[in-house]
Amino acid sequence: MKTRAGKLFPLGLLLGMGLLTSWLDILTQWQQPAQRVLNPNQPEYTIEQVSAKRFDEQGRPWQQLHAASMWKLPQAEAVHFTAPDLQQFQQGTPDYRITASSGSYRKSLDIADFSGQVHLQRASQNGKAPMHLYTEALRLDNRQQLASSQVAVRLDYGSSQIRSVGLIYNHQAGQLKLLSQVRMHYVP
Amino acid sequence: EKADSGKPIELAADRGSLDQKQGINILEGNVVATQGTLSMRADKTIVTRDAQGNQTLQAFGSPATFRQKVDGKNEYIEGQASRVDYTSASNLVILTGKARVKRGQDLVTGEQITYNTVSEVYQVMGSTPSASGTPKGRVTVILQPKPQDKP
């Protein structure tokens, strides 16, 4: 009797361990959270008083963003900002700064759109006067290094001033295209 | 007038492109430029500035026209041509293509007129220097007699 029990014991033990493991497996099975159906017109999240800074390889300031709030809709890629204040640095020194009533950014296209009292200011460089651009809508295409607007713009450059409706500025080529209704006041 | 060159320049056009690196500014479509008493109208203007700050202006039109008050006199110079070139370094205005300059009552016409804004000397040619073969164009100069002072 003893020998039969001796033989059965390891089998019983194995069986028991197997049952125990599968039971624990069921218990600990990570249940995918039931997909919450989000309202597509309501933000998935909002962040208040955003302050973000990025640094270059030498640890110098590269980009700095402040915003009153930041939010995103569930099924949309764009991230939205209210009262964005974006500053771009070049080797640690301020290059340009953009403030607006609102803005949005799409990572896949690397495009930022600013609207409402948009003010782009380019710091004074190599003794040249600082440049200020005022408009109601401005798009920055970082990939193409283009700034563009389809509405009225005003550029102040020292005591000279340019107005037009529609503008495309190619940062790399240093070319500015004024699309229509061009008015210039140039002080020699 | 000489004082014009220190005055602000007002420009208006349908389209424009400014190339900071090349120093080339192009305006197109109903271009109107004014600086003091000088005013110019053209279909297209190209303004370039070299490293030394010397500026050249090219105006194209059908025709391109300009008008400026004579220094110290109540008299205007009016010019028109298919193309007007102005170089600040040499103070030369070159009108090419059915060129015509009127000053007060005096009139000069020809294929090309070169006018020095400092020395106020004109040079008129019946055809442009580049025209091949024997020049055929004619030059017209009409100078009104100045009223004699009564004894």
Coordinates of C-alpha atoms in Angstrom, one line a residue:
Chain A
M1 CA 0.0 0.0 0.0
K2 CA 2.9 2.1 1.0
T3 CA 4.7 1.6 -2.3
R4 CA 1.6 2.4 -4.3
A5 CA 1.1 5.7 -2.4
G6 CA 4.8 6.4 -2.8
K7 CA 4.4 6.1 -6.6
L8 CA 1.2 8.2 -6.7
F9 CA 2.6 11.0 -4.6
P10 CA 4.8 12.7 -7.3
L11 CA 2.0 12.4 -9.9
G12 CA -0.4 14.0 -7.4
L13 CA 2.1 16.7 -6.7
L14 CA 2.6 17.4 -10.4
L15 CA -1.1 17.5 -11.0
G16 CA -1.6 19.8 -8.1
M17 CA 1.1 22.2 -9.2
G18 CA -0.3 22.2 -12.7
L19 CA -3.7 23.1 -11.4
L20 CA -2.3 25.8 -9.2
T21 CA -0.2 27.3 -12.0
S22 CA -3.2 27.5 -14.4
W23 CA -5.3 29.0 -11.6
L24 CA -2.7 31.6 -10.9
D25 CA -2.3 32.3 -14.6
I26 CA -6.0 33.0 -14.9
L27 CA -5.9 35.2 -11.8
T28 CA -3.0 37.2 -13.0
Q29 CA -4.1 37.3 -16.7
W30 CA -3.8 41.1 -17.5
Q31 CA -7.2 41.9 -18.5
Q32 CA -7.1 44.5 -21.4
P33 CA -9.0 47.5 -19.8
A34 CA -12.3 47.6 -21.5
Q35 CA -11.8 50.1 -24.3
R36 CA -13.4 53.4 -22.9
V37 CA -15.3 54.9 -25.8
L38 CA -14.0 58.6 -25.7
N39 CA -16.0 61.5 -27.0
P40 CA -14.1 62.5 -30.2
N41 CA -15.0 66.2 -29.6
Q42 CA -13.7 66.3 -26.0
P43 CA -10.0 66.4 -25.2
E44 CA -8.4 63.1 -24.3
Y45 CA -6.2 65.0 -21.9
T46 CA -5.4 68.6 -20.9
I47 CA -2.3 70.0 -19.3
E48 CA -2.3 73.4 -17.7
Q49 CA 0.6 75.9 -17.5
V50 CA 2.9 74.0 -19.8
S51 CA 6.6 74.8 -19.6
A52 CA 9.0 72.7 -21.7
K53 CA 12.6 73.1 -22.7
R54 CA 14.9 71.2 -25.1
F55 CA 18.6 71.3 -25.2
D56 CA 21.2 70.8 -28.0
E57 CA 24.1 68.4 -28.1
Q58 CA 26.2 70.9 -26.0
G59 CA 23.4 71.2 -23.4
R60 CA 22.5 74.7 -24.6
P61 CA 18.9 75.9 -24.8
W62 CA 17.5 74.9 -28.3
Q63 CA 13.7 75.2 -28.0
Q64 CA 11.5 76.6 -25.2
L65 CA 7.7 76.4 -25.1
H66 CA 5.4 78.0 -22.6
A67 CA 1.6 77.6 -23.0
A68 CA -1.4 78.3 -20.8
S69 CA -2.7 74.8 -21.7
M70 CA -2.1 71.9 -24.0
W71 CA -4.7 69.4 -25.1
K72 CA -5.4 66.7 -27.7
L73 CA -8.5 65.1 -29.2
P74 CA -8.7 61.3 -29.0
Q75 CA -8.7 60.4 -32.7
A76 CA -6.7 63.4 -34.0
E77 CA -2.9 63.6 -34.2
A78 CA -2.6 67.4 -33.6
V79 CA -1.7 68.7 -30.2
H80 CA -3.3 72.1 -29.4
F81 CA -2.0 74.9 -27.3
T82 CA -3.6 78.1 -25.9
A83 CA -1.4 81.2 -25.6
P84 CA 1.7 79.4 -26.9
D85 CA 5.1 81.2 -26.5
L86 CA 7.7 79.3 -28.5
Q87 CA 11.3 80.4 -28.5
Q88 CA 14.0 79.0 -30.8
F89 CA 17.7 79.3 -30.0
Q90 CA 20.7 79.1 -32.3
Q91 CA 23.8 77.8 -30.6
G92 CA 22.3 78.9 -27.3
T93 CA 21.4 82.5 -28.3
P94 CA 17.8 83.5 -29.0
D95 CA 17.0 83.3 -32.8
Y96 CA 13.3 83.9 -33.0
R97 CA 10.2 83.8 -30.8
I98 CA 6.5 83.3 -31.7
T99 CA 3.5 84.2 -29.5
A100 CA -0.1 83.7 -30.5
S101 CA -3.6 83.2 -29.1
S102 CA -3.6 79.6 -30.1
G103 CA -1.5 77.0 -31.9
S104 CA -1.3 73.4 -32.9
Y105 CA 1.5 71.0 -33.9
R106 CA 1.4 67.8 -36.0
K107 CA 4.5 65.6 -35.4
S108 CA 4.1 63.4 -38.4
L109 CA 4.4 66.5 -40.7
D110 CA 6.5 68.5 -38.3
I111 CA 4.2 71.5 -39.0
A112 CA 3.1 74.1 -36.4
D113 CA 0.1 76.4 -37.0
F114 CA -0.3 79.6 -35.0
S115 CA -3.4 81.8 -35.1
G116 CA -4.8 84.9 -33.4
Q117 CA -2.5 88.0 -32.8
V118 CA 0.5 86.1 -34.1
H119 CA 3.8 87.9 -33.4
L120 CA 7.1 86.5 -34.7
Q121 CA 10.2 88.4 -33.7
R122 CA 13.6 87.7 -35.0
A123 CA 16.4 88.9 -32.7
S124 CA 18.9 91.4 -34.0
Q125 CA 21.8 89.6 -35.8
N126 CA 25.2 90.8 -37.0
G127 CA 24.2 94.4 -36.3
K128 CA 21.0 94.1 -38.4
A129 CA 17.8 95.5 -37.0
P130 CA 15.5 93.0 -35.3
M131 CA 12.5 91.9 -37.5
H132 CA 8.9 91.8 -36.3
L133 CA 6.1 90.0 -38.2
Y134 CA 2.4 90.5 -37.2
T135 CA -0.4 88.5 -38.7
E136 CA -3.5 86.5 -37.7
A137 CA -2.3 83.1 -39.1
L138 CA 1.1 81.7 -39.6
R139 CA 2.3 78.2 -40.5
L140 CA 5.8 76.9 -39.7
D141 CA 6.9 73.9 -41.8
N142 CA 10.1 72.8 -40.0
R143 CA 10.9 70.2 -42.5
Q144 CA 10.9 72.6 -45.5
Q145 CA 12.1 75.5 -43.3
L146 CA 9.2 77.6 -44.6
A147 CA 7.0 80.2 -42.8
S148 CA 3.9 81.0 -44.7
S149 CA 0.6 82.9 -44.3
Q150 CA -2.4 83.4 -46.6
V151 CA -3.7 86.5 -44.8
A152 CA -2.6 90.0 -44.2
V153 CA 0.9 90.4 -42.7
R154 CA 3.0 93.3 -41.6
L155 CA 6.8 93.2 -41.3
D156 CA 8.7 95.8 -39.3
Y157 CA 12.4 95.9 -40.1
G158 CA 14.1 98.8 -38.3
S159 CA 12.2 101.9 -39.5
S160 CA 11.1 100.2 -42.8
Q161 CA 7.8 98.3 -43.1
I162 CA 6.3 95.8 -45.5
R163 CA 2.7 94.9 -45.8
S164 CA 1.1 92.3 -48.0
V165 CA -1.6 89.7 -48.2
G166 CA 0.0 86.3 -48.2
L167 CA 3.7 85.6 -47.6
I168 CA 6.1 82.7 -47.9
Y169 CA 9.5 83.0 -46.2
N170 CA 12.2 80.4 -47.1
H171 CA 14.5 80.5 -44.1
Q172 CA 17.3 78.5 -45.7
A173 CA 17.4 80.4 -49.0
G174 CA 16.7 83.7 -47.2
Q175 CA 13.9 84.5 -49.7
L176 CA 10.7 86.3 -48.9
K177 CA 7.8 86.0 -51.4
L178 CA 5.0 88.6 -50.9
L179 CA 1.9 87.1 -52.6
S180 CA -0.4 90.2 -53.2
Q181 CA -1.2 93.8 -52.4
V182 CA 2.4 94.6 -51.6
R183 CA 3.1 98.0 -49.8
M184 CA 6.6 99.0 -48.7
H185 CA 7.8 101.9 -46.7
Y186 CA 11.6 101.9 -47.0
V187 CA 13.8 104.3 -45.1
P188 CA 17.3 104.5 -46.8
Chain B
E1 CA 15.4 117.1 -56.4
K2 CA 18.7 116.3 -54.6
A3 CA 16.8 116.1 -51.3
D4 CA 14.7 113.2 -52.7
S5 CA 17.5 110.7 -52.1
G6 CA 17.3 111.1 -48.3
K7 CA 13.5 110.7 -48.2
P8 CA 11.7 107.4 -47.4
I9 CA 10.7 105.3 -50.4
E10 CA 7.1 104.2 -50.8
L11 CA 6.5 101.2 -53.0
A12 CA 3.3 99.4 -54.1
A13 CA 2.9 96.4 -56.3
D14 CA 0.8 93.3 -56.9
R15 CA 3.6 90.8 -55.9
G16 CA 7.1 90.9 -54.6
S17 CA 10.1 88.7 -53.7
L18 CA 13.0 89.7 -51.6
D19 CA 16.3 87.7 -51.7
Q20 CA 18.3 88.6 -48.7
K21 CA 21.3 86.6 -49.6
Q22 CA 21.6 87.8 -53.2
G23 CA 20.4 91.3 -52.3
I24 CA 17.8 91.3 -55.1
N25 CA 14.3 92.7 -54.6
I26 CA 11.7 92.1 -57.4
L27 CA 8.3 93.8 -57.6
E28 CA 5.8 92.9 -60.2
G29 CA 2.4 94.1 -61.3
N30 CA 1.3 97.9 -61.3
V31 CA 4.5 98.9 -59.6
V32 CA 4.4 102.5 -58.2
A33 CA 7.5 103.9 -56.4
T34 CA 7.7 107.4 -54.9
Q35 CA 10.6 109.1 -53.1
G36 CA 10.1 112.7 -52.4
T37 CA 9.3 114.4 -55.7
L38 CA 10.4 111.4 -57.7
S39 CA 7.7 109.0 -58.8
M40 CA 8.0 106.0 -61.1
R41 CA 5.5 103.5 -62.6
A42 CA 6.4 100.2 -64.2
D43 CA 5.2 96.6 -64.8
K44 CA 8.2 95.2 -63.1
T45 CA 11.2 96.5 -61.1
I46 CA 14.4 94.8 -60.0
V47 CA 16.5 96.5 -57.3
T48 CA 19.9 95.1 -56.5
R49 CA 22.3 96.2 -53.8
D50 CA 26.0 95.2 -53.9
A51 CA 28.2 94.6 -50.9
Q52 CA 29.3 98.3 -51.0
G53 CA 25.7 99.4 -50.8
N54 CA 25.5 100.6 -54.4
Q55 CA 22.0 100.2 -55.8
T56 CA 20.9 99.5 -59.3
L57 CA 17.3 99.7 -60.4
Q58 CA 15.8 98.2 -63.6
A59 CA 12.3 99.1 -64.5
F60 CA 10.3 97.5 -67.3
G61 CA 7.0 98.7 -68.6
S62 CA 4.9 99.6 -71.6
P63 CA 6.3 102.1 -71.0
A64 CA 8.0 102.5 -67.7
T65 CA 7.6 106.2 -66.7
F66 CA 9.2 108.5 -64.1
R67 CA 8.8 112.1 -63.1
Q68 CA 10.9 114.3 -60.8
K69 CA 11.1 117.9 -59.9
V70 CA 14.1 119.9 -61.0
D71 CA 16.2 121.1 -58.1
G72 CA 15.4 124.7 -57.2
K73 CA 13.0 125.2 -60.1
N74 CA 9.3 124.9 -60.5
E75 CA 9.9 122.5 -63.4
Y76 CA 9.7 118.7 -63.8
I77 CA 11.6 116.1 -65.7
E78 CA 9.4 113.4 -67.2
G79 CA 10.8 110.3 -68.9
Q80 CA 9.5 107.1 -70.4
A81 CA 10.9 104.0 -72.1
S82 CA 10.4 100.3 -72.4
R83 CA 13.2 99.9 -69.9
V84 CA 14.8 102.3 -67.4
D85 CA 18.1 101.5 -65.7
Y86 CA 19.4 103.6 -62.8
T87 CA 22.8 103.1 -61.1
S88 CA 23.4 105.0 -57.9
A89 CA 27.2 104.7 -58.1
S90 CA 27.4 106.5 -61.5
N91 CA 24.2 108.6 -61.1
L92 CA 23.2 107.5 -64.6
V93 CA 19.6 106.9 -65.8
I94 CA 19.5 105.0 -69.1
L95 CA 16.2 104.8 -71.0
T96 CA 16.1 102.2 -73.7
G97 CA 13.3 101.5 -76.2
K98 CA 11.2 104.4 -77.6
A99 CA 12.9 106.6 -75.1
R100 CA 11.5 110.1 -74.4
V101 CA 12.5 112.8 -71.9
K102 CA 10.6 116.1 -71.4
R103 CA 11.9 118.8 -69.2
G104 CA 9.8 121.9 -68.9
Q105 CA 9.0 122.5 -72.6
D106 CA 12.1 120.9 -74.0
L107 CA 11.7 117.4 -75.5
V108 CA 14.2 114.7 -76.5
T109 CA 13.3 111.3 -78.1
G110 CA 15.4 108.5 -79.5
E111 CA 16.0 104.8 -79.1
Q112 CA 18.2 105.3 -76.1
I113 CA 18.7 108.3 -73.8
T114 CA 21.4 108.4 -71.1
Y115 CA 21.0 111.1 -68.5
N116 CA 23.4 112.0 -65.7
T117 CA 21.4 113.2 -62.7
V118 CA 24.3 115.2 -61.3
S119 CA 25.7 116.9 -64.3
E120 CA 22.3 117.0 -66.0
V121 CA 23.9 116.0 -69.3
Y122 CA 21.9 114.0 -71.8
Q123 CA 23.2 111.7 -74.5
V124 CA 20.7 110.6 -77.2
M125 CA 21.1 107.7 -79.7
G126 CA 18.9 106.8 -82.6
S127 CA 19.5 103.1 -82.1
T128 CA 20.8 101.1 -79.3
P129 CA 24.6 100.4 -79.4
S130 CA 23.9 96.7 -79.6
A131 CA 21.8 97.0 -82.8
S132 CA 23.7 95.4 -85.7
G133 CA 24.2 97.0 -89.1
T134 CA 24.0 100.7 -89.9
P135 CA 22.0 102.6 -87.2
K136 CA 18.7 103.7 -88.8
G137 CA 16.9 105.3 -85.9
R138 CA 16.5 109.1 -85.6
V139 CA 16.9 111.4 -82.8
T140 CA 14.7 114.4 -82.0
V141 CA 15.6 117.3 -79.8
I142 CA 13.2 120.2 -79.3
L143 CA 14.6 123.1 -77.3
Q144 CA 12.3 126.0 -76.5
P145 CA 13.9 129.4 -76.6
K146 CA 14.1 130.9 -73.2
P147 CA 12.0 134.1 -72.9
Q148 CA 14.4 137.1 -73.2
D149 CA 14.5 139.5 -70.2
K150 CA 12.8 142.7 -71.3
P151 CA 15.3 145.6 -71.4

